[in-house]
C-alpha positions as a LaTeX table, in Angstrom:
\begin{tabular}{lrrr}
\hline
Residue & $x$ (\AA) & $y$ (\AA) & $z$ (\AA) \\
\hline
Unk1 & $-11.30$ & $-19.84$ & $-18.56$ \\
Unk2 & $-9.58$ & $-19.19$ & $-15.25$ \\
Unk3 & $-5.80$ & $-19.49$ & $-15.01$ \\
Unk4 & $-4.23$ & $-21.21$ & $-11.98$ \\
Unk5 & $-0.64$ & $-20.42$ & $-11.30$ \\
Unk6 & 1.91 & $-21.43$ & $-8.66$ \\
Unk7 & 5.21 & $-19.52$ & $-8.49$ \\
Unk8 & 8.01 & $-20.66$ & $-6.21$ \\
Unk9 & 10.64 & $-17.98$ & $-5.45$ \\
Unk10 & 13.87 & $-18.76$ & $-3.55$ \\
Unk11 & 15.88 & $-15.91$ & $-2.21$ \\
Unk12 & 19.42 & $-16.08$ & $-1.08$ \\
Unk13 & 19.16 & $-17.04$ & 2.58 \\
Unk14 & 20.52 & $-13.86$ & 3.93 \\
Unk15 & 18.21 & $-11.88$ & 1.74 \\
Unk16 & 14.95 & $-13.52$ & 2.90 \\
Unk17 & 13.61 & $-10.54$ & 4.65 \\
Unk18 & 14.35 & $-8.05$ & 1.82 \\
Unk19 & 12.60 & $-10.46$ & $-0.69$ \\
Unk20 & 9.57 & $-10.86$ & 1.73 \\
Unk21 & 9.27 & $-6.93$ & 1.70 \\
Unk22 & 9.55 & $-6.97$ & $-2.21$ \\
Unk23 & 6.92 & $-9.75$ & $-2.45$ \\
Unk24 & 4.51 & $-7.95$ & $-0.10$ \\
Unk25 & 4.68 & $-4.94$ & $-2.31$ \\
Unk26 & 3.86 & $-7.13$ & $-5.32$ \\
Unk27 & 0.87 & $-8.56$ & $-3.49$ \\
Unk28 & $-0.46$ & $-5.12$ & $-2.71$ \\
Unk29 & $-0.33$ & $-4.08$ & $-6.38$ \\
Unk30 & $-1.56$ & $-7.37$ & $-7.75$ \\
Unk31 & $-4.70$ & $-7.83$ & $-5.58$ \\
Unk32 & $-5.88$ & $-4.52$ & $-6.84$ \\
Unk33 & $-6.07$ & $-5.76$ & $-10.40$ \\
Unk34 & $-9.75$ & $-6.50$ & $-11.40$ \\
Unk35 & $-8.94$ & $-9.83$ & $-13.00$ \\
Unk36 & $-7.17$ & $-11.00$ & $-9.90$ \\
Unk37 & $-9.36$ & $-13.74$ & $-8.28$ \\
Unk38 & $-6.74$ & $-15.03$ & $-5.77$ \\
Unk39 & $-3.16$ & $-14.00$ & $-5.03$ \\
Unk40 & $-1.90$ & $-15.77$ & $-1.87$ \\
Unk41 & 1.78 & $-15.48$ & $-0.65$ \\
Unk42 & 3.20 & $-18.17$ & 1.59 \\
Unk43 & 6.49 & $-18.57$ & 3.27 \\
Unk44 & 7.92 & $-21.94$ & 3.88 \\
Unk45 & 8.17 & $-22.36$ & 7.70 \\
Unk46 & 11.21 & $-24.48$ & 7.80 \\
Unk47 & 12.95 & $-22.72$ & 4.91 \\
Unk48 & 12.14 & $-19.06$ & 5.18 \\
Unk49 & 13.89 & $-18.05$ & 1.98 \\
Unk50 & 11.41 & $-19.93$ & $-0.05$ \\
Unk51 & 8.16 & $-18.30$ & $-0.90$ \\
Unk52 & 5.09 & $-19.70$ & $-2.79$ \\
Unk53 & 2.46 & $-17.91$ & $-4.62$ \\
Unk54 & $-0.92$ & $-19.45$ & $-5.34$ \\
Unk55 & $-2.87$ & $-17.24$ & $-7.97$ \\
Unk56 & $-6.01$ & $-17.39$ & $-9.94$ \\
Unk57 & $-6.56$ & $-15.11$ & $-12.81$ \\
Unk58 & $-9.72$ & $-14.49$ & $-14.80$ \\
Unk59 & $-8.18$ & $-15.69$ & $-18.03$ \\
Unk60 & $-4.97$ & $-15.94$ & $-19.90$ \\
Unk61 & $-5.24$ & $-12.48$ & $-21.34$ \\
Unk62 & $-5.59$ & $-11.05$ & $-17.83$ \\
Unk63 & $-2.42$ & $-12.92$ & $-16.76$ \\
Unk64 & $-0.55$ & $-11.48$ & $-19.71$ \\
Unk65 & $-1.66$ & $-8.02$ & $-18.83$ \\
Unk66 & $-0.68$ & $-8.60$ & $-15.16$ \\
Unk67 & 2.89 & $-9.43$ & $-16.33$ \\
Unk68 & 3.24 & $-5.96$ & $-17.88$ \\
Unk69 & 2.08 & $-4.00$ & $-14.94$ \\
Unk70 & 4.37 & $-1.61$ & $-13.21$ \\
Unk71 & 4.42 & $-3.67$ & $-9.99$ \\
Unk72 & 5.54 & $-6.70$ & $-11.73$ \\
Unk73 & 8.20 & $-4.80$ & $-13.61$ \\
Unk74 & 9.38 & $-3.31$ & $-10.26$ \\
Unk75 & 9.40 & $-6.77$ & $-8.80$ \\
Unk76 & 11.68 & $-8.11$ & $-11.64$ \\
Unk77 & 14.02 & $-5.21$ & $-11.12$ \\
Unk78 & 14.18 & $-5.40$ & $-7.33$ \\
Unk79 & 14.18 & $-9.15$ & $-6.89$ \\
Unk80 & 17.04 & $-9.90$ & $-9.33$ \\
Unk81 & 19.96 & $-9.42$ & $-6.83$ \\
Unk82 & 17.98 & $-11.30$ & $-4.05$ \\
Unk83 & 17.29 & $-14.51$ & $-6.02$ \\
Unk84 & 19.19 & $-17.72$ & $-5.39$ \\
Unk85 & 17.74 & $-19.10$ & $-8.70$ \\
Unk86 & 15.31 & $-18.31$ & $-11.23$ \\
Unk87 & 11.68 & $-18.50$ & $-10.09$ \\
Unk88 & 9.63 & $-21.54$ & $-10.85$ \\
Unk89 & 6.31 & $-20.63$ & $-12.60$ \\
Unk90 & 3.73 & $-23.29$ & $-13.09$ \\
Unk91 & 0.35 & $-23.03$ & $-14.75$ \\
Unk92 & $-1.77$ & $-25.77$ & $-13.17$ \\
Unk93 & $-5.07$ & $-27.61$ & $-13.47$ \\
Unk94 & $-7.00$ & $-27.80$ & $-10.40$ \\
Unk95 & $-7.89$ & $-31.45$ & $-9.72$ \\
Unk96 & $-10.57$ & $-31.24$ & $-7.03$ \\
\hline
\end{tabular}
């Protein structure tokens, strides 16, 4: 069963450009994964230090494997000092 995930990442306002670069590297690695169906990164227009991922993964096992990849581990290390708060991660059910 496909897994839909939304992640909301809020950087420190003065670190938005650095966070954007870190997240774009994450996108580059994640979209190469065979089980990645969708991996869209958005930046909030009015609040540019807020980023939103919309992801679709083949199944729960694929998402679990994704969370162990080198690009995720690098993101965790690089993003820590840039974060204003802990990321919000939501597994969702598509309604339409």
